[in-house]
Each structure stands twice: as structure tokens, then as C-alpha cells.
Amino acid sequence: MSLHPNIAPDSAALAEEPAPADYLLRHLNAESEWRASFAVMQELRPMLHSEEDYLARLQRQRQQHYKLLAVWQHGEIIALAGYRLQENLIYGRFLYVDDLVVTGRCRGGQWGARLLQELEDIARFERCEKLVLDTGLSNALAQRFYFRQGLLTGAIRFSKVLGDTSV
């Protein structure tokens, strides 16, 4: 049974305020739910060219304990947060947010803030020391949003494209 009134029974976190009756936060576990989330995720990740590619990636990521939390409103997915619990030497135990997206027509409705608060609640429940996420340096709107939510910059991530890995 869930400790959180906003989330269906498959997850546990602590609530501070009750959910309005018109939305539900729930982890997606079935392939049909993943399919239903594709269009919203594609807004954040346009490199996902097909639903089949998306499903294959979700299957692989779930083996690494990736979870996908959705905001459902009137039976439709309007926002998603993909995350995983991890541990490393720099952060200790932490919740890493891979993906956070609100469908374009619903932005400005505080759905991103609600998802981030839910993730923070889950992280606290799981005894994490931090909530961590990355955003592009050119994504000023996301950065402003994260600052408003109390997140601070703590690092710059470097990466290098290694080319075609299909060989």
C-alpha cells in the first residue's frame, strides 16, 4: 500500500498536500502505458524516432532500475519523470532524474514542480542524500525552472561523442 495519497500503490513516498481529484501520479509498468507515454517523452527526446525504439530503450533502462512516473489527467498522460536510485562516491545514495517533461499544452500548470516534489519525497523515503539531474547549458528556461524549485548548480558535465556504436 502506498504511503502517498497521490501515487497509486506501486510506489511509496510521503505527501505534504492532498492531490486534486483531477490528476493521479502513477508509475508506468505495462507496455501499453509506455506506449501511451511515447508522444510526451518525444517532446523532450525528439531523437526517439519510433515507439519501438522507445520501448526497447525503456526495457534496457529498466534493467538498470529506471522508473517512469506519470501524471495522468482525465485518463491521459500529461507529464513524465524518468528516474533511478543510484549510489556513488561523490553523492552517496541519490535519486537521478533522467527525464522530466510536461506536454507543451499543459506547461505553466505546475506539473513539473509537482513531479519534482514527488521525486524529492521518494528520494527522502528511500534515504537518498541528494536529488541530481542534468540539463543542457543552452536550456535557460529549464535552468530557471530548476533554480525556482530549489536546485542549485553543482557541477559541469563533460561528454564526448564516440561515434557509431553499432559496430
PDB file of C-alpha atoms in Angstrom:
ATOM      1  CA  MET A   1       0.000   0.000   0.000  1.00  0.00           C
ATOM      2  CA  SER A   2       1.241   3.463  -0.868  1.00  0.00           C
ATOM      3  CA  LEU A   3       2.266   5.892   1.820  1.00  0.00           C
ATOM      4  CA  HIS A   4       1.439   8.685  -0.581  1.00  0.00           C
ATOM      5  CA  PRO A   5      -2.164   9.606  -1.403  1.00  0.00           C
ATOM      6  CA  ASN A   6      -1.209  10.954  -4.849  1.00  0.00           C
ATOM      7  CA  ILE A   7       0.514   7.819  -6.106  1.00  0.00           C
ATOM      8  CA  ALA A   8      -1.052   4.507  -6.959  1.00  0.00           C
ATOM      9  CA  PRO A   9       0.013   1.567  -4.749  1.00  0.00           C
ATOM     10  CA  ASP A  10       3.191   0.549  -6.600  1.00  0.00           C
ATOM     11  CA  SER A  11       5.324   3.360  -5.142  1.00  0.00           C
ATOM     12  CA  ALA A  12       5.897   4.870  -1.749  1.00  0.00           C
ATOM     13  CA  ALA A  13       6.607   8.449  -0.770  1.00  0.00           C
ATOM     14  CA  LEU A  14       5.320  10.944   1.760  1.00  0.00           C
ATOM     15  CA  ALA A  15       2.742  13.635   0.983  1.00  0.00           C
ATOM     16  CA  GLU A  16       2.503  17.172   2.205  1.00  0.00           C
ATOM     17  CA  GLU A  17      -0.705  18.172   0.459  1.00  0.00           C
ATOM     18  CA  PRO A  18      -3.581  16.131  -0.948  1.00  0.00           C
ATOM     19  CA  ALA A  19      -3.954  15.754  -4.681  1.00  0.00           C
ATOM     20  CA  PRO A  20      -6.764  17.485  -6.519  1.00  0.00           C
ATOM     21  CA  ALA A  21      -9.258  14.920  -7.741  1.00  0.00           C
ATOM     22  CA  ASP A  22      -8.473  15.588 -11.394  1.00  0.00           C
ATOM     23  CA  TYR A  23      -4.989  14.052 -11.520  1.00  0.00           C
ATOM     24  CA  LEU A  24      -3.095  10.955 -10.492  1.00  0.00           C
ATOM     25  CA  LEU A  25       0.614  10.225 -10.197  1.00  0.00           C
ATOM     26  CA  ARG A  26       1.445   6.643 -11.077  1.00  0.00           C
ATOM     27  CA  HIS A  27       4.455   4.618 -12.140  1.00  0.00           C
ATOM     28  CA  LEU A  28       4.177   3.087 -15.598  1.00  0.00           C
ATOM     29  CA  ASN A  29       4.824  -0.644 -15.653  1.00  0.00           C
ATOM     30  CA  ALA A  30       2.891  -2.116 -18.569  1.00  0.00           C
ATOM     31  CA  GLU A  31       3.920  -1.878 -22.214  1.00  0.00           C
ATOM     32  CA  SER A  32       0.563  -0.289 -23.056  1.00  0.00           C
ATOM     33  CA  GLU A  33       1.320   2.501 -20.560  1.00  0.00           C
ATOM     34  CA  TRP A  34       4.791   3.010 -22.011  1.00  0.00           C
ATOM     35  CA  ARG A  35       3.238   3.290 -25.463  1.00  0.00           C
ATOM     36  CA  ALA A  36       0.778   5.861 -24.103  1.00  0.00           C
ATOM     37  CA  SER A  37       3.728   7.913 -22.805  1.00  0.00           C
ATOM     38  CA  PHE A  38       5.703   7.978 -26.074  1.00  0.00           C
ATOM     39  CA  ALA A  39       4.327  11.243 -27.511  1.00  0.00           C
ATOM     40  CA  VAL A  40       5.018  13.151 -24.286  1.00  0.00           C
ATOM     41  CA  MET A  41       8.544  11.740 -23.950  1.00  0.00           C
ATOM     42  CA  GLN A  42       9.237  12.504 -27.600  1.00  0.00           C
ATOM     43  CA  GLU A  43       8.683  16.208 -26.846  1.00  0.00           C
ATOM     44  CA  LEU A  44      11.747  16.032 -24.586  1.00  0.00           C
ATOM     45  CA  ARG A  45      13.666  13.450 -26.590  1.00  0.00           C
ATOM     46  CA  PRO A  46      12.964  14.104 -30.300  1.00  0.00           C
ATOM     47  CA  MET A  47      15.760  11.691 -31.224  1.00  0.00           C
ATOM     48  CA  LEU A  48      13.312   8.896 -30.341  1.00  0.00           C
ATOM     49  CA  HIS A  49      12.089   8.327 -33.873  1.00  0.00           C
ATOM     50  CA  SER A  50       9.843   5.354 -33.218  1.00  0.00           C
ATOM     51  CA  GLU A  51       7.725   3.918 -30.478  1.00  0.00           C
ATOM     52  CA  GLU A  52       9.562   0.597 -30.893  1.00  0.00           C
ATOM     53  CA  ASP A  53      12.939   2.262 -30.278  1.00  0.00           C
ATOM     54  CA  TYR A  54      11.475   3.939 -27.189  1.00  0.00           C
ATOM     55  CA  LEU A  55      10.130   0.640 -25.849  1.00  0.00           C
ATOM     56  CA  ALA A  56      13.465  -1.114 -26.436  1.00  0.00           C
ATOM     57  CA  ARG A  57      15.319   1.651 -24.600  1.00  0.00           C
ATOM     58  CA  LEU A  58      12.850   1.503 -21.702  1.00  0.00           C
ATOM     59  CA  GLN A  59      13.363  -2.262 -21.436  1.00  0.00           C
ATOM     60  CA  ARG A  60      17.146  -1.822 -21.236  1.00  0.00           C
ATOM     61  CA  GLN A  61      16.919   1.074 -18.790  1.00  0.00           C
ATOM     62  CA  ARG A  62      14.531  -0.831 -16.527  1.00  0.00           C
ATOM     63  CA  GLN A  63      17.290  -3.425 -16.120  1.00  0.00           C
ATOM     64  CA  GLN A  64      19.235  -0.523 -14.579  1.00  0.00           C
ATOM     65  CA  HIS A  65      16.291   0.233 -12.230  1.00  0.00           C
ATOM     66  CA  TYR A  66      14.882   3.114 -14.290  1.00  0.00           C
ATOM     67  CA  LYS A  67      11.329   4.040 -13.300  1.00  0.00           C
ATOM     68  CA  LEU A  68       8.865   6.194 -15.170  1.00  0.00           C
ATOM     69  CA  LEU A  69       6.416   8.262 -13.130  1.00  0.00           C
ATOM     70  CA  ALA A  70       3.491   9.817 -14.981  1.00  0.00           C
ATOM     71  CA  VAL A  71       0.936  12.498 -14.259  1.00  0.00           C
ATOM     72  CA  TRP A  72      -2.419  11.335 -15.573  1.00  0.00           C
ATOM     73  CA  GLN A  73      -5.180  13.880 -16.031  1.00  0.00           C
ATOM     74  CA  HIS A  74      -8.603  12.803 -17.265  1.00  0.00           C
ATOM     75  CA  GLY A  75      -7.149   9.445 -18.340  1.00  0.00           C
ATOM     76  CA  GLU A  76      -4.296  10.963 -20.370  1.00  0.00           C
ATOM     77  CA  ILE A  77      -0.568  11.238 -19.628  1.00  0.00           C
ATOM     78  CA  ILE A  78       0.431  14.908 -19.482  1.00  0.00           C
ATOM     79  CA  ALA A  79       3.821  14.764 -17.745  1.00  0.00           C
ATOM     80  CA  LEU A  80       6.615  12.274 -17.097  1.00  0.00           C
ATOM     81  CA  ALA A  81       9.607  11.850 -14.835  1.00  0.00           C
ATOM     82  CA  GLY A  82      12.115   9.101 -15.509  1.00  0.00           C
ATOM     83  CA  TYR A  83      14.474   8.395 -12.638  1.00  0.00           C
ATOM     84  CA  ARG A  84      16.606   5.827 -10.870  1.00  0.00           C
ATOM     85  CA  LEU A  85      18.107   5.371  -7.431  1.00  0.00           C
ATOM     86  CA  GLN A  86      21.892   5.226  -7.535  1.00  0.00           C
ATOM     87  CA  GLU A  87      24.928   5.385  -5.312  1.00  0.00           C
ATOM     88  CA  ASN A  88      28.409   6.661  -5.994  1.00  0.00           C
ATOM     89  CA  LEU A  89      31.375   8.053  -4.102  1.00  0.00           C
ATOM     90  CA  ILE A  90      30.665  11.716  -4.817  1.00  0.00           C
ATOM     91  CA  TYR A  91      26.954  11.853  -3.841  1.00  0.00           C
ATOM     92  CA  GLY A  92      26.410   8.761  -1.729  1.00  0.00           C
ATOM     93  CA  ARG A  93      22.883   7.430  -2.266  1.00  0.00           C
ATOM     94  CA  PHE A  94      20.917   9.686  -4.635  1.00  0.00           C
ATOM     95  CA  LEU A  95      17.940   9.887  -6.947  1.00  0.00           C
ATOM     96  CA  TYR A  96      18.966  10.729 -10.502  1.00  0.00           C
ATOM     97  CA  VAL A  97      16.358  12.337 -12.761  1.00  0.00           C
ATOM     98  CA  ASP A  98      16.962  11.163 -16.335  1.00  0.00           C
ATOM     99  CA  ASP A  99      13.874  12.750 -17.869  1.00  0.00           C
ATOM    100  CA  LEU A 100      11.391  15.430 -16.812  1.00  0.00           C
ATOM    101  CA  VAL A 101       8.819  16.682 -19.297  1.00  0.00           C
ATOM    102  CA  VAL A 102       5.375  18.265 -19.335  1.00  0.00           C
ATOM    103  CA  THR A 103       3.466  18.184 -22.600  1.00  0.00           C
ATOM    104  CA  GLY A 104       3.531  21.596 -24.283  1.00  0.00           C
ATOM    105  CA  ARG A 105      -0.157  22.376 -23.915  1.00  0.00           C
ATOM    106  CA  CYS A 106      -0.001  21.780 -20.130  1.00  0.00           C
ATOM    107  CA  ARG A 107       3.130  23.761 -19.294  1.00  0.00           C
ATOM    108  CA  GLY A 108       2.630  26.505 -16.755  1.00  0.00           C
ATOM    109  CA  GLY A 109       0.257  24.349 -14.714  1.00  0.00           C
ATOM    110  CA  GLN A 110       2.863  23.462 -12.066  1.00  0.00           C
ATOM    111  CA  TRP A 111       3.035  19.825 -13.236  1.00  0.00           C
ATOM    112  CA  GLY A 112       6.832  19.886 -13.417  1.00  0.00           C
ATOM    113  CA  ALA A 113       7.003  21.281  -9.891  1.00  0.00           C
ATOM    114  CA  ARG A 114       4.606  18.594  -8.653  1.00  0.00           C
ATOM    115  CA  LEU A 115       6.686  15.860 -10.267  1.00  0.00           C
ATOM    116  CA  LEU A 116       9.915  17.253  -8.809  1.00  0.00           C
ATOM    117  CA  GLN A 117       8.323  17.432  -5.361  1.00  0.00           C
ATOM    118  CA  GLU A 118       7.163  13.842  -5.730  1.00  0.00           C
ATOM    119  CA  LEU A 119      10.679  12.777  -6.727  1.00  0.00           C
ATOM    120  CA  GLU A 120      12.078  14.607  -3.719  1.00  0.00           C
ATOM    121  CA  ASP A 121       9.575  12.807  -1.482  1.00  0.00           C
ATOM    122  CA  ILE A 122      10.561   9.455  -2.991  1.00  0.00           C
ATOM    123  CA  ALA A 123      14.257  10.290  -2.536  1.00  0.00           C
ATOM    124  CA  ARG A 124      13.718  11.164   1.118  1.00  0.00           C
ATOM    125  CA  PHE A 125      11.681   7.998   1.675  1.00  0.00           C
ATOM    126  CA  GLU A 126      14.500   5.964   0.070  1.00  0.00           C
ATOM    127  CA  ARG A 127      17.042   7.736   2.318  1.00  0.00           C
ATOM    128  CA  CYS A 128      18.836   9.457  -0.522  1.00  0.00           C
ATOM    129  CA  GLU A 129      21.253  12.248   0.253  1.00  0.00           C
ATOM    130  CA  LYS A 130      20.598  14.171  -2.977  1.00  0.00           C
ATOM    131  CA  LEU A 131      18.359  14.597  -5.975  1.00  0.00           C
ATOM    132  CA  VAL A 132      20.513  15.094  -9.092  1.00  0.00           C
ATOM    133  CA  LEU A 133      19.705  15.980 -12.697  1.00  0.00           C
ATOM    134  CA  ASP A 134      21.396  17.369 -15.783  1.00  0.00           C
ATOM    135  CA  THR A 135      20.187  19.996 -18.212  1.00  0.00           C
ATOM    136  CA  GLY A 136      21.788  21.461 -21.291  1.00  0.00           C
ATOM    137  CA  LEU A 137      23.796  24.650 -20.891  1.00  0.00           C
ATOM    138  CA  SER A 138      21.683  26.238 -23.617  1.00  0.00           C
ATOM    139  CA  ASN A 139      18.386  25.355 -21.906  1.00  0.00           C
ATOM    140  CA  ALA A 140      17.910  28.605 -19.967  1.00  0.00           C
ATOM    141  CA  LEU A 141      14.183  28.056 -19.368  1.00  0.00           C
ATOM    142  CA  ALA A 142      14.797  24.700 -17.686  1.00  0.00           C
ATOM    143  CA  GLN A 143      17.629  26.160 -15.637  1.00  0.00           C
ATOM    144  CA  ARG A 144      15.390  28.975 -14.407  1.00  0.00           C
ATOM    145  CA  PHE A 145      12.691  26.429 -13.513  1.00  0.00           C
ATOM    146  CA  TYR A 146      15.173  24.272 -11.559  1.00  0.00           C
ATOM    147  CA  PHE A 147      16.504  27.286  -9.651  1.00  0.00           C
ATOM    148  CA  ARG A 148      12.918  28.207  -8.698  1.00  0.00           C
ATOM    149  CA  GLN A 149      12.455  24.655  -7.407  1.00  0.00           C
ATOM    150  CA  GLY A 150      15.465  24.994  -5.101  1.00  0.00           C
ATOM    151  CA  LEU A 151      18.008  23.074  -7.175  1.00  0.00           C
ATOM    152  CA  LEU A 152      21.489  24.538  -7.458  1.00  0.00           C
ATOM    153  CA  THR A 153      24.285  24.002  -9.946  1.00  0.00           C
ATOM    154  CA  GLY A 154      26.968  21.790  -8.512  1.00  0.00           C
ATOM    155  CA  ALA A 155      28.978  20.607 -11.495  1.00  0.00           C
ATOM    156  CA  ILE A 156      29.511  20.832 -15.208  1.00  0.00           C
ATOM    157  CA  ARG A 157      29.268  17.524 -17.037  1.00  0.00           C
ATOM    158  CA  PHE A 158      31.640  16.813 -19.894  1.00  0.00           C
ATOM    159  CA  SER A 159      30.952  14.302 -22.641  1.00  0.00           C
ATOM    160  CA  LYS A 160      32.492  13.157 -25.883  1.00  0.00           C
ATOM    161  CA  VAL A 161      30.642  11.671 -28.837  1.00  0.00           C
ATOM    162  CA  LEU A 162      32.245   8.317 -29.632  1.00  0.00           C
ATOM    163  CA  GLY A 163      30.616   7.758 -32.994  1.00  0.00           C
ATOM    164  CA  ASP A 164      28.696   4.784 -34.295  1.00  0.00           C
ATOM    165  CA  THR A 165      28.405   2.126 -31.571  1.00  0.00           C
ATOM    166  CA  SER A 166      26.507  -0.370 -33.719  1.00  0.00           C
ATOM    167  CA  VAL A 167      29.748  -1.999 -34.929  1.00  0.00           C
TER     168      VAL A 167
END
